XYZ file of C-alpha atoms in Angstrom:
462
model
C 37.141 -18.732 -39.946
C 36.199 -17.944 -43.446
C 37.310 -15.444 -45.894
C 34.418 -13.412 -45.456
C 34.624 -13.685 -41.692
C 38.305 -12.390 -41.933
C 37.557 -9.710 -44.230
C 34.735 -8.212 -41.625
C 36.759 -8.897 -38.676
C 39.823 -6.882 -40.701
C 37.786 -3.818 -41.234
C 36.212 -3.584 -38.072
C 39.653 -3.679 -36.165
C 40.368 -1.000 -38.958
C 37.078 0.861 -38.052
C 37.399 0.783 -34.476
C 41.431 1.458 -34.562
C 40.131 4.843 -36.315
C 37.645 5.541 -33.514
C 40.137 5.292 -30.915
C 42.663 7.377 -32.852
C 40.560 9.988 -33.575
C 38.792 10.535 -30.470
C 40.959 13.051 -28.784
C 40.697 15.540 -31.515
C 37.448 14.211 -33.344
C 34.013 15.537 -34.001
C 30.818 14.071 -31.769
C 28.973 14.180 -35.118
C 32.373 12.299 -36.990
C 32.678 10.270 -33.808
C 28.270 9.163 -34.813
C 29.271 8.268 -38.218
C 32.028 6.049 -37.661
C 29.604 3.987 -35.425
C 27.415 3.702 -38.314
C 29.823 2.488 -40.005
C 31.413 0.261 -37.545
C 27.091 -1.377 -37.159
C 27.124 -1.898 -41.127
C 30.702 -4.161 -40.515
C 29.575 -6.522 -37.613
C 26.979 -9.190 -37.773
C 27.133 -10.084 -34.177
C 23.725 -8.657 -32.904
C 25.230 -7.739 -29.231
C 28.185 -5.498 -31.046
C 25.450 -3.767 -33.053
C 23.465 -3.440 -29.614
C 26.877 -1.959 -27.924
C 27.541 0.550 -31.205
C 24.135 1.722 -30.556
C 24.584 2.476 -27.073
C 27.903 4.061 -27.841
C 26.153 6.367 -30.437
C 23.833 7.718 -28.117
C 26.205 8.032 -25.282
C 28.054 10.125 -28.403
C 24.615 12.402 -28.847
C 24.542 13.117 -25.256
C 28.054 13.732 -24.743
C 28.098 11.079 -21.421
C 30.768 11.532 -19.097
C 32.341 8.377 -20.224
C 32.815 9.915 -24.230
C 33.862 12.529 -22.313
C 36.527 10.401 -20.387
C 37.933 8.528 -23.314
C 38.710 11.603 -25.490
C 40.790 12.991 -22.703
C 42.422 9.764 -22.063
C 43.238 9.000 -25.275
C 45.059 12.589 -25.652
C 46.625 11.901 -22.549
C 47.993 8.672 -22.986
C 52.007 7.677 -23.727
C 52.206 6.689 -27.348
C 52.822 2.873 -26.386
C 49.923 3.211 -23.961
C 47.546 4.840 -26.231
C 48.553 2.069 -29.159
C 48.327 -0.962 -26.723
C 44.887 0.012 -25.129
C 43.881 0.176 -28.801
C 45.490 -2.973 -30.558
C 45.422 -5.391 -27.381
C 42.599 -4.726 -25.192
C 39.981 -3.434 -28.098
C 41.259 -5.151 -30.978
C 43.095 -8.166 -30.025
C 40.179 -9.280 -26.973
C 37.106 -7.598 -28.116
C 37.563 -7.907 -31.996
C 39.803 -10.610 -32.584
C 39.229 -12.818 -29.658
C 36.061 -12.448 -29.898
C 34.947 -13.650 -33.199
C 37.612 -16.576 -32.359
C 36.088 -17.495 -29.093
C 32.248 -17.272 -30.707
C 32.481 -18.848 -33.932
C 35.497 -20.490 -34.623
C 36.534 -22.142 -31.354
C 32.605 -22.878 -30.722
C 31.866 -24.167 -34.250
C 34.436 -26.665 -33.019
C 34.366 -27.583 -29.183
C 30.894 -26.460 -28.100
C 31.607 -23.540 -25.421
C 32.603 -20.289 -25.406
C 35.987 -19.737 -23.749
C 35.482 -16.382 -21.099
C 36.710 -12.731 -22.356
C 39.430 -12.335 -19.502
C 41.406 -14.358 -17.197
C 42.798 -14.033 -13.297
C 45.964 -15.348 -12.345
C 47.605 -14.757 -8.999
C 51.462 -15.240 -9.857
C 52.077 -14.503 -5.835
C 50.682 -14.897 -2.854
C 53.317 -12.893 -1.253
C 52.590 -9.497 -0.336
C 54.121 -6.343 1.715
C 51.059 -5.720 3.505
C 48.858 -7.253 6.021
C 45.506 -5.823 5.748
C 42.908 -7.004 7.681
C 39.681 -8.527 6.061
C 41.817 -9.752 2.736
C 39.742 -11.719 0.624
C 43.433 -13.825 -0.106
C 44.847 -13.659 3.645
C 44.674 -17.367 4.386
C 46.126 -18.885 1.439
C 49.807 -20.164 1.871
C 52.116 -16.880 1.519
C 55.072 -19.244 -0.237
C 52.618 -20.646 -2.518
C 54.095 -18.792 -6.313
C 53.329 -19.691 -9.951
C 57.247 -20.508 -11.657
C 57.717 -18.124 -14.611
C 57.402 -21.258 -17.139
C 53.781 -21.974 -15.977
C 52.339 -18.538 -16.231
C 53.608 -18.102 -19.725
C 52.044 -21.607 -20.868
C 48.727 -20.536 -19.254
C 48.521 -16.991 -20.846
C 49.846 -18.733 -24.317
C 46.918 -21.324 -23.879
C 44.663 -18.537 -22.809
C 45.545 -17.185 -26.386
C 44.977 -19.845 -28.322
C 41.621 -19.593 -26.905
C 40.948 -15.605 -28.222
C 41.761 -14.313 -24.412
C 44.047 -11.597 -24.651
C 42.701 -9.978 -21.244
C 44.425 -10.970 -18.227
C 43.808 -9.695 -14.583
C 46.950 -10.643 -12.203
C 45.865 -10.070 -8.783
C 47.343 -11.765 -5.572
C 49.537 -11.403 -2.940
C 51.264 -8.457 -4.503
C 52.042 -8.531 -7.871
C 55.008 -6.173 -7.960
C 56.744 -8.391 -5.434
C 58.034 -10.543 -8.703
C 60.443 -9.085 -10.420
C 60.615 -11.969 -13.219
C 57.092 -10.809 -14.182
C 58.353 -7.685 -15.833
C 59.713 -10.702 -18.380
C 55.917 -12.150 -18.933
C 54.793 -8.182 -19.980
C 57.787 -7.623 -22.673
C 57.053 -11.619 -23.776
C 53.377 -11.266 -24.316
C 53.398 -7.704 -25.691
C 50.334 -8.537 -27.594
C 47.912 -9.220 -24.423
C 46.579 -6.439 -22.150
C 47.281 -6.849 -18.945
C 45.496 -5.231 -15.861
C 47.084 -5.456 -12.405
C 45.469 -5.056 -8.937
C 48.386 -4.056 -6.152
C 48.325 -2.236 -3.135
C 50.556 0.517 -5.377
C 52.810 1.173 -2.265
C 56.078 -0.420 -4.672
C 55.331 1.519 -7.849
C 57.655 4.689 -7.707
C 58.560 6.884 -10.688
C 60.576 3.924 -11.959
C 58.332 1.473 -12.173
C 56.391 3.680 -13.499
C 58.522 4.907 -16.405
C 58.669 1.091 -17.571
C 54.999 0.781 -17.696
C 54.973 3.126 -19.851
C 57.476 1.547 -22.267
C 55.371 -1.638 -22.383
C 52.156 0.134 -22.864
C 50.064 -2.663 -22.087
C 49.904 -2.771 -18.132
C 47.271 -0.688 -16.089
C 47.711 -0.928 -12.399
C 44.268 -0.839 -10.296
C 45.558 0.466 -7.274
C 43.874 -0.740 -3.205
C 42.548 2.158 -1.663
C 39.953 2.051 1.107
C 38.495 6.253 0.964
C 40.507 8.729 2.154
C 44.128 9.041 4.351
C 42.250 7.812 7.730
C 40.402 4.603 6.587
C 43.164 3.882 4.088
C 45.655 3.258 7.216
C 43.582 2.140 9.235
C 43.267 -0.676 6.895
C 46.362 -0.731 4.935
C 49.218 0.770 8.015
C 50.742 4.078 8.178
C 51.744 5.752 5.079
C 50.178 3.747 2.626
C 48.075 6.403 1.855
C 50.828 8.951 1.135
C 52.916 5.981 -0.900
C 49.525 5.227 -3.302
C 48.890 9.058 -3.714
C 53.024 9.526 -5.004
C 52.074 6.470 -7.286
C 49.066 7.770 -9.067
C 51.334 10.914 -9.536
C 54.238 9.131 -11.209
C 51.761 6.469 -13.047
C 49.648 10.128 -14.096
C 53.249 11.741 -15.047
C 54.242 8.828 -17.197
C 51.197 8.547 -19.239
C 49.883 5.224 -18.175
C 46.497 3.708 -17.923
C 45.465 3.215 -14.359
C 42.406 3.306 -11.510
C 41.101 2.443 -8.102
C 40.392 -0.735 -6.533
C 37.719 -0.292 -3.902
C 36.364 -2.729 -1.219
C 33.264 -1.746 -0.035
C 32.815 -2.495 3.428
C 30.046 -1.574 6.544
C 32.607 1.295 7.526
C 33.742 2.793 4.266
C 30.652 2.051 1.955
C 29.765 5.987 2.254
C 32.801 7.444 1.751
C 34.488 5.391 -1.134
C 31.186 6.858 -3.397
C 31.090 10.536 -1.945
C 31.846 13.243 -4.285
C 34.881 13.991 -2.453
C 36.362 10.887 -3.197
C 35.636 10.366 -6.160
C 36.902 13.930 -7.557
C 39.937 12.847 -6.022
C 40.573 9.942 -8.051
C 39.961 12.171 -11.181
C 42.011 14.773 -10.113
C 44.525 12.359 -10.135
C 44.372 10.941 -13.603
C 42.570 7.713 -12.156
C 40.592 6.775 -15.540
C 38.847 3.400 -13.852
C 36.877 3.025 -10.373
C 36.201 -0.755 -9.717
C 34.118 -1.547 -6.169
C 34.215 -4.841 -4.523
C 31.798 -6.046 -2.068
C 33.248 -7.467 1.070
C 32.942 -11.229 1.242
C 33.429 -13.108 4.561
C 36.481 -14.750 3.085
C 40.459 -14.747 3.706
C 41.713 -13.389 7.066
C 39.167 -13.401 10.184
C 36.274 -13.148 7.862
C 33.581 -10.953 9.661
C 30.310 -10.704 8.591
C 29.714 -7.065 10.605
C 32.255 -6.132 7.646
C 29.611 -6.744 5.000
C 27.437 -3.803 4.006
C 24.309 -3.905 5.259
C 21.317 -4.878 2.581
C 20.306 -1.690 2.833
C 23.269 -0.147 2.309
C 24.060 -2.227 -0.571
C 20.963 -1.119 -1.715
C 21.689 2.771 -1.801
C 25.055 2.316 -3.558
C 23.710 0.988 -6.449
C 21.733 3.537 -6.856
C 24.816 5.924 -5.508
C 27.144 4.148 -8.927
C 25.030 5.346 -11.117
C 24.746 8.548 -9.875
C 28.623 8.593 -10.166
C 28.630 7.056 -13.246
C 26.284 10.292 -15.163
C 28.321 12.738 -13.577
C 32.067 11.951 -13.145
C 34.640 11.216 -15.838
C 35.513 8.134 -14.683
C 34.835 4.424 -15.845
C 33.232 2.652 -13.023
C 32.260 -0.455 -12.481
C 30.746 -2.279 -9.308
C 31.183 -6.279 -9.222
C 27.820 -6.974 -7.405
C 25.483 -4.641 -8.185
C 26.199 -4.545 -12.373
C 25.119 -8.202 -12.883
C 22.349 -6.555 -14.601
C 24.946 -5.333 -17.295
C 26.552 -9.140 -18.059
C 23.480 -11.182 -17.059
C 24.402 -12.529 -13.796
C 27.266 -14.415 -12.393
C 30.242 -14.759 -15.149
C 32.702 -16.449 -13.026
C 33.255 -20.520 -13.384
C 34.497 -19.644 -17.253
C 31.679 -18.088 -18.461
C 33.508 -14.670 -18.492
C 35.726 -15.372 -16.507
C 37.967 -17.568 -14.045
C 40.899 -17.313 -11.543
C 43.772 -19.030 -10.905
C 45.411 -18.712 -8.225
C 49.318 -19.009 -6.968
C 48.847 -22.714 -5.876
C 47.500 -23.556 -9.395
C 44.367 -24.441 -8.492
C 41.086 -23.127 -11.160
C 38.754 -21.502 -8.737
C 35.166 -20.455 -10.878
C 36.068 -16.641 -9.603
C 38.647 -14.566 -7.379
C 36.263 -15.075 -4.383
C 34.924 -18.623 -4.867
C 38.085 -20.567 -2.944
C 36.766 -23.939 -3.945
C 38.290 -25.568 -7.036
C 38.267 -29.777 -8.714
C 41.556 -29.092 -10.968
C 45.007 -28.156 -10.747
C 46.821 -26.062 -14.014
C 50.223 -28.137 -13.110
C 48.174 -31.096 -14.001
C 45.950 -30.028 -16.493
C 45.316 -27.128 -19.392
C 43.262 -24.174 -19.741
C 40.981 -25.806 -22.140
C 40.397 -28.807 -20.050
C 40.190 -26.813 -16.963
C 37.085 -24.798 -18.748
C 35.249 -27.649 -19.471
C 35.080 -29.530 -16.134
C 31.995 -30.553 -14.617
C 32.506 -28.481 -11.995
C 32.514 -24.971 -14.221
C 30.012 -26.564 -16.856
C 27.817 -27.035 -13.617
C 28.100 -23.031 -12.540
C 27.687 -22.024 -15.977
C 24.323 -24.364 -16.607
C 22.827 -22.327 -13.903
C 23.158 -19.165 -14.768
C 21.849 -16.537 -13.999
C 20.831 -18.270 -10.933
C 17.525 -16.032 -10.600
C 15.242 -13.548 -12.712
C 16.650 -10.788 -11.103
C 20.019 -9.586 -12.054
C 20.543 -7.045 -9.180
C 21.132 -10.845 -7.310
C 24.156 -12.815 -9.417
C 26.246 -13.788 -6.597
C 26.423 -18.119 -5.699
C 27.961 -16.757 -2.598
C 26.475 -14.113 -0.761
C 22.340 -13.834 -2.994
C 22.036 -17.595 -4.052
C 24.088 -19.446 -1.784
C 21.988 -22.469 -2.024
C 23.444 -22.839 -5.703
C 26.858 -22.853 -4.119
C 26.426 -25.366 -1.695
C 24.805 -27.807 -4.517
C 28.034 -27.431 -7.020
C 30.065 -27.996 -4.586
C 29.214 -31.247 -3.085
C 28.027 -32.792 -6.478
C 31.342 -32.166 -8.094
C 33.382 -32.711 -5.066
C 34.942 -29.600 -5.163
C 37.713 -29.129 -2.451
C 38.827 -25.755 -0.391
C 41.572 -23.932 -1.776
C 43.140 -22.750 1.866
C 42.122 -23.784 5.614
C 38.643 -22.384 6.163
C 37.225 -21.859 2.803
C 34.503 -24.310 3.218
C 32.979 -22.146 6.006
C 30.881 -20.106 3.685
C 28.842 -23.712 3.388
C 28.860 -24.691 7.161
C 29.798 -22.022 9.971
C 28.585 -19.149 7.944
C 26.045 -20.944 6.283
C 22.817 -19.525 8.132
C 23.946 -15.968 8.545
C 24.974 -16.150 5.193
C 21.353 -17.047 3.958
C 19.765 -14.904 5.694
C 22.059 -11.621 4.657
C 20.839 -13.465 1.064
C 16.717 -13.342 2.567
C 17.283 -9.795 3.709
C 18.682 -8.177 0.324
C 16.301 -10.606 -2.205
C 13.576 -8.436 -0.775
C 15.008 -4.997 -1.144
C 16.587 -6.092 -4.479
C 12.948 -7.690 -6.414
C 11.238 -4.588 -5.560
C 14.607 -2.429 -7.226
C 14.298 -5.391 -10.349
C 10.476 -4.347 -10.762
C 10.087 -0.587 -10.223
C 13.514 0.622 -11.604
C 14.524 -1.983 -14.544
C 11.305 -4.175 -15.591
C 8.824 -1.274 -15.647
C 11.062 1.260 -17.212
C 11.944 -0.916 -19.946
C 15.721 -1.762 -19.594
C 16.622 -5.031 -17.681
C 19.977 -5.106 -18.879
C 22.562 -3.283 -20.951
C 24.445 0.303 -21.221
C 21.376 2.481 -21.626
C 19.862 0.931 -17.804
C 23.820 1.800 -16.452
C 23.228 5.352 -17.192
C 20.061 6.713 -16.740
């Protein structure tokens, strides 16, 4: 990186540190110049794109603005500086220019802007339909080998990682890997029923943990999922995580039973009456434990809550985002490294937390080799798999593309029964893919090619 580069990269870190800071007790119209300001500093065309969605999100005074000004007020002082200087500065500023210029001036590819490791397999819970129920429960990264990975991950610009499992808060030792990388930002999906006031007291020390916490609607479906008193065990852990001053949301999977209930208003003003600040919703995959495919919303249904999202997203103060249905926001599919990958307690890469199909091992090889196998630079040469964005998925909308990369690169299961998303499930699986292509072109053409907005912020929220 040049001296110019470093000087631009400098002040916009400074710019955007001054954003954050000021937002709790800033101006809308001081809050508009700074990102003028902050469009003068960058030269990378998709910042200036963001900073201009950002200042008319300002102007209207969107639920979101409306959501970070009373996080950032609400925050613990370590949480509130490590949300600033590791996730925005370190990842998107930082790590950033490092991962697009530098590192791809060098090597050729773009190394991905977060990365999933499940430490664990182990978990306290047995929940039916879990996309990780049939890997091995003993399977367990040692403490040595997740530290190389997130140092490697690092020296690639990735200071985003996403631990997910198993149950993360089943390993003490990785209380050790927070305080050691103090300069990454780590997000955490867990089932929340082992965070007590505690735990929670320590997270906010670190600053730089936010737990996304399992919940599946409200008390009834939650247990009849999850068991008996889970619900009452994640609501005292929002409380204490609220309390404490720590970042934290709601991990959603969207299923045929719950689909209308985990978007109704009433459970969604839950969540913000509880301090939850993120909402993320996961489709149901026919994966893990007994995979069923009467689990999997319906097209139709699938259909309605994207339209349901955004509804939620103009009206609540709540970040939310939906893992299917926002391809049109990150053009496509970003799993197999593009921006992202996971790997998972056995070691091996997977392209993405629900692809269970994998050619390398991290015990055998690094992060930087793992990224540029011909397995991921397959998925990635492929993307987006189709015109329309509102289809990303190689497993459930373009299965076809799935089946290909996986017997050219002789990619192997990651757990007994894997594979049957290309053989038992195959057919059913196409034609769930059939069934939503037609509901989802006519969305692509009436609501995001004629209006003018295929992809981006503004199409999120309008």
């Amino acid at each position: 990186m040049g001296i110019v580069d470093r000087m631009i990269t400098y002040t916009q870190r400074k710019a955007l540190r001054e954003i954050m800071n000021r937002l709790p007790n800033f101006s809308m119209n001081g809050l508009i110049r700074m990102t003028h300001l902050a469009e003068l500093l960058t030269r990378n065309q998709d910042d200036k794109e963001i900073l201009r969605h950002m200042r008319d999100a300002f102007r209207r005074e969107h639920p979101t603005v409306l959501l970070a000004r009373d996080v950032m007020g609400r925050l613990s002082p370590n949480c509130r500086d490590r949300l600033v200087n590791n996730l925005l500065l370190n990842d998107l500023v930082i790590g950033n220019s490092l991962r697009e210029n530098e590192i791809y001036e060098r090597e050729g590819f773009v190394p991905p802007l977060l990365l999933v490791i499940s430490p664990t397999m182990r978990c306290n819970l047995r929940c039916y339909g879990c996309y990780a129920g049939e890997y091995d429960q003993h399977f367990g990264l040692p403490f040595e080998l997740v530290d190389r990975i997130i140092g490697e991950a690092k020296e690639l610009g990735i200071y985003f990682i996403t631990f997910s499992g198993g149950e993360v808060f089943t390993r003490d030792d990785i209380w050790k890997i927070y305080e050691k990388h103090n300069d990454v930002y780590f997000q955490l999906y867990t089932n929340g029923t082992l965070i007590d006031r505690e735990a929670a007291r320590r997270l906010a020390e670190l600053g730089n943990v936010a737990p996304m916490i399992s919940v599946e609607g409200m008390e009834e479906r939650t247990e009849r999922r999850r068991g008996p008193g889970t619900y009452r065990r994640i609501m005292a852990a929002m409380d204490a995580l609220a309390a404490e001053g720590v970042v934290f949301g709601a991990s959603c999977t969207e299923t045929r039973e719950n689909i209308d209930e985990i978007c109704s208003d009433e459970f969604v003003d839950m969540l913000v009456a509880k301090g939850a600040m993120v909402l993320w919703y996961f489709q149901y995959i026919p994966i893990g434990r007994a995979p069923a495919l009467d689990l999997m919303p319906t097209p139709e249904q699938r259909d309605e809550f994207r339209r349901r999202v955004r509804a939620v997203r103009n009206g609540k103060p709540i970040f939310v985002g939906d893992f299917w249905n926002d391809g049109y926001f990150v053009g496509g599919c970003i799993a197999g490294g593009r921006h992202y990958l996971h790997i998972n307690a056995n070691g091996d890469v997977e392209p993405c937390v629900f692809c269970h199909f994998a050619v390398d091992n991290i015990r055998e090889k690094s992060l930087r080799e793992s990224l540029q196998s011909d397995f991921f630079r397959a998925i990635r040469a492929r993307q987006p798999y189709t015109d329309n964005l509102l289809r990303p998925c190689m497993l459930v909308d373009c299965p076809e593309v799935l089946e290909e990369v996986v017997r050219a690169h002789g990619a192997r299961p990651t757990h007994p029964g894997a594979e049957s998303l290309i053989t038992v499930l195959r057919e059913p699986i196409r034609e769930y893919a059939e069934r939503y292509a037609r509901l989802a072109d006519r969305a692509w053409e009436k609501e995001y090619i004629e209006k003018g907005y295929a992809r981006g912020y503004a199409g999120m929220c309008s």
